[in-house]
Coordinates of C-alpha atoms and ligand atoms in Angstrom, one line a residue:
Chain A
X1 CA 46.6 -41.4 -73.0
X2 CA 49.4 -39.8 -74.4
X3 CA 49.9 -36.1 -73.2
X4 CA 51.1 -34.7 -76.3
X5 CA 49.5 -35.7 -79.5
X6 CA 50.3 -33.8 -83.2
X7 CA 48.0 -34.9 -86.3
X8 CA 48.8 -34.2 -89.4
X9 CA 50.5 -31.0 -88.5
X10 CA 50.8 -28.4 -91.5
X11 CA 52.2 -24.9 -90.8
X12 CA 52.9 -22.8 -94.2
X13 CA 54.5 -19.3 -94.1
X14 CA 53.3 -16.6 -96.5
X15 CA 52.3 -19.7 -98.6
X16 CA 55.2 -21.8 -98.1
X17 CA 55.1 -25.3 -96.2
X18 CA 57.4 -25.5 -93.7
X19 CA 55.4 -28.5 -92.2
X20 CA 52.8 -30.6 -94.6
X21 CA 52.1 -33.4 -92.4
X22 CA 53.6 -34.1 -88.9
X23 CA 52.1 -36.7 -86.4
X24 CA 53.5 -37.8 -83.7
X25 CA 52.8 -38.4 -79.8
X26 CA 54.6 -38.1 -76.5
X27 CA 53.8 -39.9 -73.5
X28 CA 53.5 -38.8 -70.2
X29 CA 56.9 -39.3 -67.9
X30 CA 58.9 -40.0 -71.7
X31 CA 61.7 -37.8 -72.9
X32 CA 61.5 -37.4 -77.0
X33 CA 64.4 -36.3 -78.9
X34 CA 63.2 -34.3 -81.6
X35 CA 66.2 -34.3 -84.3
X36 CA 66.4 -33.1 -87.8
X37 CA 68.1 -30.5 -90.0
X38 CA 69.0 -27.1 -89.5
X39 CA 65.7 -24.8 -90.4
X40 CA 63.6 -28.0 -90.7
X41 CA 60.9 -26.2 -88.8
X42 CA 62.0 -28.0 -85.0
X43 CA 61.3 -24.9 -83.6
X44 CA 58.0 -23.9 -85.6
X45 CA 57.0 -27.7 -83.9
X46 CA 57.5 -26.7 -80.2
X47 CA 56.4 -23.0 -80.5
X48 CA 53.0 -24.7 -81.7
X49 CA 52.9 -27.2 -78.7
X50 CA 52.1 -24.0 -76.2
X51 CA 50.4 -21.9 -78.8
X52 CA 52.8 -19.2 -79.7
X53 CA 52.4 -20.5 -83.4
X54 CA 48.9 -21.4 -85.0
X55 CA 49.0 -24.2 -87.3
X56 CA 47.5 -23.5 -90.7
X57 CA 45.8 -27.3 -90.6
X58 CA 46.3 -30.2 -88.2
X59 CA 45.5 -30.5 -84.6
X60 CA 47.4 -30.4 -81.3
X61 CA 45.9 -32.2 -78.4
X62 CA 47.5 -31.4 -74.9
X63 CA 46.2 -33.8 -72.4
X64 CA 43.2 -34.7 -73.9
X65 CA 42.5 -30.9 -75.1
X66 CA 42.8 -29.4 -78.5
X67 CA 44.7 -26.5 -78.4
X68 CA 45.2 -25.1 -82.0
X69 CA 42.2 -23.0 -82.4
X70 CA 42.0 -21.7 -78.6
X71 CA 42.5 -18.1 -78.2
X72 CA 45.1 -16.8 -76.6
X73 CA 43.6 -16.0 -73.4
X74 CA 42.6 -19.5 -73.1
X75 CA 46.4 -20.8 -73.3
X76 CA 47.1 -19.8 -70.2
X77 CA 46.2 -22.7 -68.6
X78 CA 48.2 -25.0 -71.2
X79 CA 51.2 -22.6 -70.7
X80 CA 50.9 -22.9 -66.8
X81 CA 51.1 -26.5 -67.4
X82 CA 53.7 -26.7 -70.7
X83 CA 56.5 -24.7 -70.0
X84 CA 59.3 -23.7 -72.7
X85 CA 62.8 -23.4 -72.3
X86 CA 64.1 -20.9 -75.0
X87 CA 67.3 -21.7 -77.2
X88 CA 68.6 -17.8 -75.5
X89 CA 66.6 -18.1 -72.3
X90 CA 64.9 -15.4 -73.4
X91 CA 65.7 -14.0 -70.0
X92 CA 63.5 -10.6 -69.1
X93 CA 67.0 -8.1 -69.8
X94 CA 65.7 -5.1 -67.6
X95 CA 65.2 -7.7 -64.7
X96 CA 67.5 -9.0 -62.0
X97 CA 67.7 -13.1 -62.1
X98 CA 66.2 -12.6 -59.0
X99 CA 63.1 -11.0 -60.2
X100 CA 63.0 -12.8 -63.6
X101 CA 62.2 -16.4 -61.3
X102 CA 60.4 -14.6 -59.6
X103 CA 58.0 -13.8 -62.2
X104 CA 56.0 -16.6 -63.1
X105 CA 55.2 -17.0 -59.0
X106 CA 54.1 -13.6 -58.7
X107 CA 51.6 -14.0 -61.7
X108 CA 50.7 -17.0 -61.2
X109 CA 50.6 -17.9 -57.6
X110 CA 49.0 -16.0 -54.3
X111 CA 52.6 -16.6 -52.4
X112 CA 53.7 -13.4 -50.4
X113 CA 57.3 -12.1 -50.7
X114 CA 58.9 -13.6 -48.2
X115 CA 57.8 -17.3 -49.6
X116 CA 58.6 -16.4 -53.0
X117 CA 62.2 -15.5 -52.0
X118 CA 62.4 -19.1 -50.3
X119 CA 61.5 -20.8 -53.3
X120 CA 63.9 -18.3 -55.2
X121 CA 66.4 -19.0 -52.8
X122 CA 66.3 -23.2 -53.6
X123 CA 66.1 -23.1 -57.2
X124 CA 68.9 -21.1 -57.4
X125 CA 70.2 -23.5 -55.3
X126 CA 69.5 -26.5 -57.0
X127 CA 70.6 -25.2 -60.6
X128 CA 74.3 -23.5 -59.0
X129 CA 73.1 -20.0 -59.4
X130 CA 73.5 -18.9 -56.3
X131 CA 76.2 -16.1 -57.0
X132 CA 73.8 -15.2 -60.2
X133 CA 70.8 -13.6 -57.7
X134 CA 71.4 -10.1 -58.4
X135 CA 72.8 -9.5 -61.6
X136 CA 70.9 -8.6 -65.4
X137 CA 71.3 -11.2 -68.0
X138 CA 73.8 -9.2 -69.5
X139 CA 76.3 -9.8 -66.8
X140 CA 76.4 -13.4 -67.2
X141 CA 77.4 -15.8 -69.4
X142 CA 75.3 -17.1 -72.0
X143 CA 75.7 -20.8 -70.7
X144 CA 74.5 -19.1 -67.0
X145 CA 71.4 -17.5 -69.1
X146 CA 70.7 -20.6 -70.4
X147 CA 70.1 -22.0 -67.1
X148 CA 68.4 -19.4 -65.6
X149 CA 65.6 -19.7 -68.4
X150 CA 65.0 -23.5 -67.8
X151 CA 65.3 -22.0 -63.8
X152 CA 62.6 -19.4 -64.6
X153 CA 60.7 -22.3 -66.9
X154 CA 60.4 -24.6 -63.8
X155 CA 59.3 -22.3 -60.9
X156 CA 55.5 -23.1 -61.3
X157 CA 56.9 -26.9 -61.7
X158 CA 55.3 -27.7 -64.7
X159 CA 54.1 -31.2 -66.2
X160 CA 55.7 -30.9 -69.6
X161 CA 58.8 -29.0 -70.6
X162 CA 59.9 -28.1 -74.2
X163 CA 63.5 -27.9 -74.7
X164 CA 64.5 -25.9 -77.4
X165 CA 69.0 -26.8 -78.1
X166 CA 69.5 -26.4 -74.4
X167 CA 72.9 -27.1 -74.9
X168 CA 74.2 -25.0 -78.2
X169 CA 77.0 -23.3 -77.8
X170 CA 78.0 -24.2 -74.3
X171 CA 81.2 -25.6 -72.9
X172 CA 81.5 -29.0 -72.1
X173 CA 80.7 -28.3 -68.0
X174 CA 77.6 -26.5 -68.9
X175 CA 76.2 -28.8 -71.1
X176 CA 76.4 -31.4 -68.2
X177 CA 74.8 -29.0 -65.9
X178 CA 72.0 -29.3 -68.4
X179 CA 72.4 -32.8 -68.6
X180 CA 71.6 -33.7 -65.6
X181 CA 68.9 -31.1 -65.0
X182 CA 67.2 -32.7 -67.0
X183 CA 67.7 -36.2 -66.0
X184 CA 67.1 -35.1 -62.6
X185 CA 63.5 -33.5 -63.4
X186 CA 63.1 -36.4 -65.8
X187 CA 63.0 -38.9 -62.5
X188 CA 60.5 -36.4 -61.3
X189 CA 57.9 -37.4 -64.3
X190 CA 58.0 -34.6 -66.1
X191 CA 57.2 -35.1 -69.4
X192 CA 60.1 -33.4 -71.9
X193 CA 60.5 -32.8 -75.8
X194 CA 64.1 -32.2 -76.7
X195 CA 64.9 -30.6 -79.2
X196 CA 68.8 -30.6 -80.1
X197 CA 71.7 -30.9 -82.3
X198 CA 74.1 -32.2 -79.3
X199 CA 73.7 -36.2 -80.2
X200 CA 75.5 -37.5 -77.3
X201 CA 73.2 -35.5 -74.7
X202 CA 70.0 -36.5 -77.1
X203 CA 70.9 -39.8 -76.8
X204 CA 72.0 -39.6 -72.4
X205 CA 68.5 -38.0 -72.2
X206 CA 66.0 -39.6 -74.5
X207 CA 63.7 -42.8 -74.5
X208 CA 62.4 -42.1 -77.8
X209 CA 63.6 -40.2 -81.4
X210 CA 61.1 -38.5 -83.8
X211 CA 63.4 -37.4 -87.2
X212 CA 61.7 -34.1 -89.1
X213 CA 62.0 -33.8 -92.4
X214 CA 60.7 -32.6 -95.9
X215 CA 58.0 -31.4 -94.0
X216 CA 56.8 -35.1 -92.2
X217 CA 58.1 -37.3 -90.0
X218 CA 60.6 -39.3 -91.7
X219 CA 61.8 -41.8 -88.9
X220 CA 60.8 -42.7 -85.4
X221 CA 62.4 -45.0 -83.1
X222 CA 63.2 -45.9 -79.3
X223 CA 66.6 -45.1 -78.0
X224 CA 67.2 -49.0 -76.9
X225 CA 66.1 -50.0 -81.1
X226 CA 69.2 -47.7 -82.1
X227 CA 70.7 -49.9 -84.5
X228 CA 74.4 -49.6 -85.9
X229 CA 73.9 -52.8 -88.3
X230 CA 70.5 -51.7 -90.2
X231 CA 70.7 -47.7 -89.8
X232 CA 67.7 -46.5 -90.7
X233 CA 67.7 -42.3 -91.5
X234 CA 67.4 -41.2 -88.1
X235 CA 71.0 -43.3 -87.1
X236 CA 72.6 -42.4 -90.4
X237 CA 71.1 -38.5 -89.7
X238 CA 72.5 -39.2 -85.6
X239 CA 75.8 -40.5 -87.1
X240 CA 75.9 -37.7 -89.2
X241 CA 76.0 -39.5 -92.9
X242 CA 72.4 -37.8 -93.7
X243 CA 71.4 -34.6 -93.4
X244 CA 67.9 -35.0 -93.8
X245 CA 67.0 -32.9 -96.6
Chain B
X1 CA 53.5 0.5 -105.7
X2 CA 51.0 -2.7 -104.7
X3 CA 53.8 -3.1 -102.3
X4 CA 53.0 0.1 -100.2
X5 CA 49.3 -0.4 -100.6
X6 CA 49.8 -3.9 -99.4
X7 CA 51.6 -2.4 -96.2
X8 CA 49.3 0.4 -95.7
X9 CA 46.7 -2.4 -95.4
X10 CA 48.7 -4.4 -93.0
X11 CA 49.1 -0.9 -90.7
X12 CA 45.8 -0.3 -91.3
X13 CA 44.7 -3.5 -89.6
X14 CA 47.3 -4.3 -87.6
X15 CA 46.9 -1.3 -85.5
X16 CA 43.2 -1.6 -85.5
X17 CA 43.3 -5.4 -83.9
X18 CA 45.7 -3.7 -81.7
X19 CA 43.6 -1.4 -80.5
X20 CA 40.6 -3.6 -80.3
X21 CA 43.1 -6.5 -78.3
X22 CA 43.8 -3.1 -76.1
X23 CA 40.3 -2.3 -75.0
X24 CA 39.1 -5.7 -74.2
X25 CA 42.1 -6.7 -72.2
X26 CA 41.9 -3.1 -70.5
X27 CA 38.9 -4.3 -68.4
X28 CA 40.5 -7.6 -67.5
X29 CA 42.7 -8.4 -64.1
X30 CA 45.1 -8.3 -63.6
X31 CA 45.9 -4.2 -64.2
X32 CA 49.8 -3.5 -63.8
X33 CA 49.7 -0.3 -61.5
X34 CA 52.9 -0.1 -61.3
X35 CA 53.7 -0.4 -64.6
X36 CA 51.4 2.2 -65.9
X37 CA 53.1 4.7 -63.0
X38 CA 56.6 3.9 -64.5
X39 CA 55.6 4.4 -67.9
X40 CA 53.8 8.0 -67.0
X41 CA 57.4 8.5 -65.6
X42 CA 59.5 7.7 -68.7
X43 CA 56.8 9.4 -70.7
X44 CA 55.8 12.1 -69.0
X45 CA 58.4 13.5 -66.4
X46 CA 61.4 12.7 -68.8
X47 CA 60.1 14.2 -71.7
X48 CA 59.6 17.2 -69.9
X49 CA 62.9 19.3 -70.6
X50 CA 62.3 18.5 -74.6
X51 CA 59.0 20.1 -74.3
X52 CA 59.8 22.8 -72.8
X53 CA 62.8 23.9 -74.9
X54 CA 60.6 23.2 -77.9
X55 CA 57.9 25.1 -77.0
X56 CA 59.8 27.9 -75.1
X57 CA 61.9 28.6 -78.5
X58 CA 58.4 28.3 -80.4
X59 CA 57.1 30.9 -78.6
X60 CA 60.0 32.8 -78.5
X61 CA 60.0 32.7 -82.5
X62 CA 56.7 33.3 -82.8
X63 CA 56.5 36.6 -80.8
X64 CA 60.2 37.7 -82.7
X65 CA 58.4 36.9 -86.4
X66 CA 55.1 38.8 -85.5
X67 CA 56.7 41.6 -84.0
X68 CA 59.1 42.0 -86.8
X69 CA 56.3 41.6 -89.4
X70 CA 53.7 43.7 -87.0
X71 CA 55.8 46.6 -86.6
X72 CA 55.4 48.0 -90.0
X73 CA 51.8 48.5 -89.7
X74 CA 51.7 49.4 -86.0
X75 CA 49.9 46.4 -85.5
X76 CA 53.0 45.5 -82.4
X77 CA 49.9 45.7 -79.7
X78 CA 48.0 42.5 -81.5
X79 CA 51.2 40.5 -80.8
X80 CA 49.9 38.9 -77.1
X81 CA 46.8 38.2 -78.7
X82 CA 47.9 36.8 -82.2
X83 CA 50.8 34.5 -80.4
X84 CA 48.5 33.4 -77.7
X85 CA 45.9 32.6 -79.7
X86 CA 48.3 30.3 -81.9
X87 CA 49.8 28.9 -79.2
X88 CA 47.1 27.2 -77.6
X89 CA 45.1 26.4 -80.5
X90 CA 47.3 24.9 -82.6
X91 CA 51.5 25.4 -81.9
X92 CA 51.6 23.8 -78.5
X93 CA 49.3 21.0 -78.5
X94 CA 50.9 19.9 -82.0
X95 CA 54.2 20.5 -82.2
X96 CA 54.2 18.9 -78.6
X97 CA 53.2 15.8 -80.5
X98 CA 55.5 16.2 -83.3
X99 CA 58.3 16.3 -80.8
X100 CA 56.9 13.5 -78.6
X101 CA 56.2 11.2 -81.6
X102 CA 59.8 11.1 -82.1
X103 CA 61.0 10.6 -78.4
X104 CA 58.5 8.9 -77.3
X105 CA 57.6 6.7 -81.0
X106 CA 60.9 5.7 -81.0
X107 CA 61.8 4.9 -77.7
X108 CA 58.7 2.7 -77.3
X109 CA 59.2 0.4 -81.0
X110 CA 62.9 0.5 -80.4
X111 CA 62.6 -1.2 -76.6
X112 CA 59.7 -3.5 -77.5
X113 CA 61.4 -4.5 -80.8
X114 CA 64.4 -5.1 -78.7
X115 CA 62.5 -7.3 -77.0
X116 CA 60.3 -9.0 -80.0
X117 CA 63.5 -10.0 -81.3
X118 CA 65.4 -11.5 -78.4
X119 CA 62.0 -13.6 -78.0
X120 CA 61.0 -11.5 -74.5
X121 CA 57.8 -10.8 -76.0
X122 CA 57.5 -14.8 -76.9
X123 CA 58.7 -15.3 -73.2
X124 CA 55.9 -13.4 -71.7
X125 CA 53.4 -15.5 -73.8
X126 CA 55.3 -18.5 -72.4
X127 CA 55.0 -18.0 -69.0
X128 CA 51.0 -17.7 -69.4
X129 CA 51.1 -13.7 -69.4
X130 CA 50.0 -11.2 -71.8
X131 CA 52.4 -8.8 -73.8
X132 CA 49.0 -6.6 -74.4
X133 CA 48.9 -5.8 -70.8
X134 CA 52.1 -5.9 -69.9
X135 CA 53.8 -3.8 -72.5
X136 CA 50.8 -2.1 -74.5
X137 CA 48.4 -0.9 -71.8
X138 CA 50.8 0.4 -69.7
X139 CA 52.5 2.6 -72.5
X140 CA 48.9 3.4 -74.2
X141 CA 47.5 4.5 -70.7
X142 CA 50.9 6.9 -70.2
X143 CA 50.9 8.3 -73.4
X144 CA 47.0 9.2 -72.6
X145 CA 47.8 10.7 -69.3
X146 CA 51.2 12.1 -69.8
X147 CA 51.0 13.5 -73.4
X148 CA 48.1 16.0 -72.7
X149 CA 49.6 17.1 -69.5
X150 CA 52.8 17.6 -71.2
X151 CA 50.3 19.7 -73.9
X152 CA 49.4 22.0 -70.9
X153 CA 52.5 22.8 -70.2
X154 CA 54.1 23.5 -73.5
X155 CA 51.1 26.1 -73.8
X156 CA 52.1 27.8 -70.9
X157 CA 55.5 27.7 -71.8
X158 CA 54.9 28.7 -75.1
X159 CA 53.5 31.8 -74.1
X160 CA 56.0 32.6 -71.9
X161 CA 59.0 32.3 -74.0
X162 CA 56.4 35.3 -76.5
X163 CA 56.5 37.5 -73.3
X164 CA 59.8 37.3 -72.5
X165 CA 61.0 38.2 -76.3
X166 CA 57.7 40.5 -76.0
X167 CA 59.2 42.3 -73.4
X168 CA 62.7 42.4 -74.2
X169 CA 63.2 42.4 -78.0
X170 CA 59.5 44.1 -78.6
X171 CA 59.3 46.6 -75.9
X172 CA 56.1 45.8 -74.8
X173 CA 54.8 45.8 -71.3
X174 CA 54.4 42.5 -69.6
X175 CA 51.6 43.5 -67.5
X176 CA 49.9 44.5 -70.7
X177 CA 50.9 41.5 -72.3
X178 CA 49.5 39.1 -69.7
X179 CA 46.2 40.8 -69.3
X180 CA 45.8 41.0 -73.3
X181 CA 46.7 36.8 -73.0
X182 CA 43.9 36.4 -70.1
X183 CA 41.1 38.5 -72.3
X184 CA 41.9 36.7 -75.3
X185 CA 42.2 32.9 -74.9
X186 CA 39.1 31.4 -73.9
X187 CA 38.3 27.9 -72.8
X188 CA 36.7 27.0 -76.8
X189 CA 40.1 27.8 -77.6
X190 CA 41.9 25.6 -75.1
X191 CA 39.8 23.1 -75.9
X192 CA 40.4 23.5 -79.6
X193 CA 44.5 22.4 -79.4
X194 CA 43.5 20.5 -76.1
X195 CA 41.2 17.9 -77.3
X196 CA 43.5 17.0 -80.2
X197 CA 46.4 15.5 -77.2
X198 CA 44.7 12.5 -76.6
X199 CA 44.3 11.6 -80.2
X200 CA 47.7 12.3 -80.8
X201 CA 49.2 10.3 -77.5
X202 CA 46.9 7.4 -78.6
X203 CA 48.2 7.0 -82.5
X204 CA 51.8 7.8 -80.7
X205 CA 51.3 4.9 -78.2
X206 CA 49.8 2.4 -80.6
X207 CA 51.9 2.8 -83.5
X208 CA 54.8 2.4 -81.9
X209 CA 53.5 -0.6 -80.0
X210 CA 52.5 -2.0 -83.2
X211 CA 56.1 -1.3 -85.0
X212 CA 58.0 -2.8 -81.9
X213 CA 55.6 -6.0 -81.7
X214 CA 55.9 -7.0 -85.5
X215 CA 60.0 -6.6 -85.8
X216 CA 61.2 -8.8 -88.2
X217 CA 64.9 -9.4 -89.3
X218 CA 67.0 -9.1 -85.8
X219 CA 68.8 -6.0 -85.1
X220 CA 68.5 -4.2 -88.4
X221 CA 64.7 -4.5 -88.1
X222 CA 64.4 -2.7 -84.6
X223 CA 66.1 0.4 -86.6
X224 CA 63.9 0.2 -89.7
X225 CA 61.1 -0.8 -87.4
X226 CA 62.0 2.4 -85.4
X227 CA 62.0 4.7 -88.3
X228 CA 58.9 3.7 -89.4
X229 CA 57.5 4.1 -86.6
X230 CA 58.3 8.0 -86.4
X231 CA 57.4 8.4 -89.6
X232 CA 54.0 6.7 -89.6
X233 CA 52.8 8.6 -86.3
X234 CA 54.4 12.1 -87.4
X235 CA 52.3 11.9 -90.7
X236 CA 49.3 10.4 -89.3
X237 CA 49.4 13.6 -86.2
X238 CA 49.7 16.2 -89.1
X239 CA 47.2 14.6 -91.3
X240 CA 44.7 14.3 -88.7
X241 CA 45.4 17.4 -87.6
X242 CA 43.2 19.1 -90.3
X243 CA 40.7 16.7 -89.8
X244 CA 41.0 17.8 -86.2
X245 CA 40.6 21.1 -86.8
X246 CA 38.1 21.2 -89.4
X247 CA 35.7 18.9 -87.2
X248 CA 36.2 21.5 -84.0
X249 CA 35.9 24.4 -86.6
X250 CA 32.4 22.5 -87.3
X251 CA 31.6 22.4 -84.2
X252 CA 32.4 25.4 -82.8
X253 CA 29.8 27.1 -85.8
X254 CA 27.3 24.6 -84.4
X255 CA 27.9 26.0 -80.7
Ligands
LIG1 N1 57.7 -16.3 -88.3 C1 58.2 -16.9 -89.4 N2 57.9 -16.3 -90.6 C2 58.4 -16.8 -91.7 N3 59.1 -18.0 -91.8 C3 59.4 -18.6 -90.6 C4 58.9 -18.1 -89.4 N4 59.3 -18.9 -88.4 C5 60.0 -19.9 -89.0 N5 60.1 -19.7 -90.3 C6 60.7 -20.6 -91.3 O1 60.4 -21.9 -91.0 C7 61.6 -22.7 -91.2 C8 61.9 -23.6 -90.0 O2 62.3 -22.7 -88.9 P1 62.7 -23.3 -87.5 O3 63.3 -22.2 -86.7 O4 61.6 -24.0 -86.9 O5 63.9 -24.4 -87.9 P2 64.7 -25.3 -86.9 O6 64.5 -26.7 -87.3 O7 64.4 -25.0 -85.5 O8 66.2 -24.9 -87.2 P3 67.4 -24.8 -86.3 O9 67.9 -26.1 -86.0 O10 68.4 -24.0 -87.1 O11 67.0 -24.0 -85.0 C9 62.7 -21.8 -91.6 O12 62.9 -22.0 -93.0 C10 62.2 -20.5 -91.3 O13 62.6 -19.6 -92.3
LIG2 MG1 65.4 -23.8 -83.9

């Protein structure tokens, strides 16, 4: 069973269709690269996945449940389960790093203080952000904010992650922090979508591509079919001859 | 003009879902305590210099315009009584609000637009918690708690910024002034400012909630947001206000 299924995704906004018809499926332990155009609706895609975006037809099935028409109070349990890594971190700005991991733990599990500083203590360990414990977001670097969101997205170690361009704007040494983050939870079996315009990290990270455009999906294909003889949209869009709309 | 009425519709709603998503999350765990406390803080304790200035230099105008007007006629002795009486029915409880719907309107929209639009609010949703209880309770529950407190005190202010220019400007005695205060105002005309605060804090709270949440268009949008916000609750406080009044003035007959 897959753990993420779309069908015939349509999201229209104030009457225009960003999406008309989007299927597609992930399955469980796989990495898919979601690729397409700038303002193709990527984003509108994954912010449906966990609910923070109702689609205005279509259905979204997260292990075996239908999400789209559950209230919001009801998510909760997806979102426990589904995290999202935002394309800012989307970090919590009047919050120490500290207490910004520490949030999901303290909402979510019953673990006292001194066990929620352990785990603190090892995640900020295994993403380098040791030094980062008691400073604001402000005070560190955007690449740094970036990985203290996917830090923060992982401390309830969920099943599924949504990446949403992980790796924009960062410096080469960042971006292969992120890398092999990803990789690393990726060995774990956690399920990932990956959203990004960084080809040569889409293509160190993903088994599988799904190419958005003019509102459907206009190519899919494994990593390993990747063909530089017969390109199809999604190698031409990769290789950057097409942009997809 | 279909524009506006389009909008008015969308306030209309939007703030009534608001408040409906506010009352049946209210009753839900988990309550953030300590959230609430900290917002009774900002609210309260730091608007507390504005309100008194504003209401000290109210009174003190008050009492100056009276007595200048009063004076004529002899009628300087009905000065405690006349000032009082506005005071607490109707200067203290809303210009209090006036006042607050600006510090207060704007700081709430400007912080939670702030947030809306560098996806905080979408993070909170994320992470499987809810932006109602978080940020809107907390800030509703303050303004309810804070904001008529505050009310209190600008009444008592109020009235003592009129002795102190009754006294010094007016030559009146202040002993004479206080006990003309204590004979005159009467709990019906407490209550007739008082019960208005809670109104007032609750359109205060929720329509800057309701500004900050729906900030669209990045930076720019958390000032227009903010804007609108003080507009919206300044004319909805002295609109309601004679509805307010009227409906006590009803009552009162009724009594
Ligand atoms: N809340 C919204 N209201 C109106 N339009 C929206 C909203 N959210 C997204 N859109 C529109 O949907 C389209 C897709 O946006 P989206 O952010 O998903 O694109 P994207 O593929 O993620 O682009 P990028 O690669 O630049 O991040 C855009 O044209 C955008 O204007
Ligand atoms: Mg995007």
């Amino acid at each position: 069973m897959a753990i993420i299924e779309v069908k015939h995704f349509n999201k229209s906004f104030d009457g225009h269709a960003v999406h008309k018809d989007v299927s597609f499926r992930v399955e469980k332990g796989e990495c898919l690269g979601l690729v397409g155009g700038s303002g193709i609706g990527k984003s509108v895609v994954l912010r449906s996945l966990i609910g923070l975006e109702k689609p205005t037809s279509g259905e979204i099935w997260i292990e075996g449940e239908e999400i789209s028409k559950l209230k919001e109070r009801d998510l909760t349990a997806i979102r426990k389960k589904v995290a999202y890594v935002f394309q800012n971190g989307a970090l919590f700005d009047s919050m120490s790093v500290y207490d910004n991991l520490a949030y999901p733990l303290r909402e979510h599990t019953a673990f006292n203080e001194d066990e929620i500083q352990t785990r603190i203590h090892d995640q900020l360990e295994e993403f380098g952000l040791l030094e980062a414990e008691g400073k604001l977001p402000a005070e560190l670097s955007g690449g740094m904010q970036k990985r203290v969101g996917l830090a923060r997205a992982m401390m309830i170690g969920p099943k599924v992650i949504l990446y949403d361009e992980p790796t924009a704007g960062l410096d080469p040494y960042n971006t292969l922090k992120i890398r092999e983050t990803v990789l690393r939870l990726k060995k774990k079996g956690v399920t990932s979508v990956f959203v990004t315009h960084d080809m040569p990290t889409a293509i160190a990270v993903c088994d599988r591509f799904v190419m958005l455009g003019e509102g459907r999906v206009l190519d899919e294909r494994r990593a390993d079919e990747l063909s530089r003889k017969d390109p199809g949209p999604l190698e031409r869009f990769i290789t950057g001859d097409y942009g997809g709309y | 003009m279909k524009a506006a009425q389009l909008d008015f519709l969308k306030l209309f709603g939007g703030t009534t879902i608001l408040s409906k998503q506010v009352v049946s999350e209210l009753f839900r765990r988990p309550l953030y305590f300590r959230l609430i406390v900290e917002q009774i803080y900002q609210i309260g304790i730091r608007s507390l210099p504005l309100v008194i200035v504003t209401a000290g230099s109210t009174g003190m105008v008050m009492a100056l315009q009276f007595g200048l007007g009063l004076e004529k006629f002899g009628g300087k002795l009905y000065i405690p009584k006349i000032v009082s009486l506005s005071i607490v029915r109707e200067m203290g409880p809303v210009f209090t609000c006036l006042v607050l719907a600006a510090r207060i309107g704007a700081g709430i929209t400007s912080e939670i637009g702030s947030m809306t639009v560098t996806q905080q609010i979408d993070a909170i949703r994320a992470l499987g918690t809810s932006p109602i209880k978080r940020i809107v309770i907390p800030r509703v529950i303050g303004a309810l708690i804070a904001i008529p407190i505050l009310s209190i005190a600008a009444n008592f202010v109020g009235i003592l910024g009129a002795l102190l220019v009754g006294a010094n400007d007016l030559g009146l005695d202040p002993v004479f002034f206080v006990q003309k205060v204590l004979t005159t105002v009467w709990v019906p005309d407490f209550l007739a400012g008082f019960f208005k605060t809670p109104v007032f804090a609750g359109i205060i709270a929720i329509v800057g909630c309701y500004f900050g949440l729906t900030v669209k268009g990045g930076t720019k949008g958390v000032g227009s947001a903010t804007r609108q916000s003080v507009v919206t609750s300044s004319i909805c406080i002295l609109v309601g206000d004679y509805f307010l009044t009227k409906f006590f003035w009803i009552f009162e007959q009724w009594l």
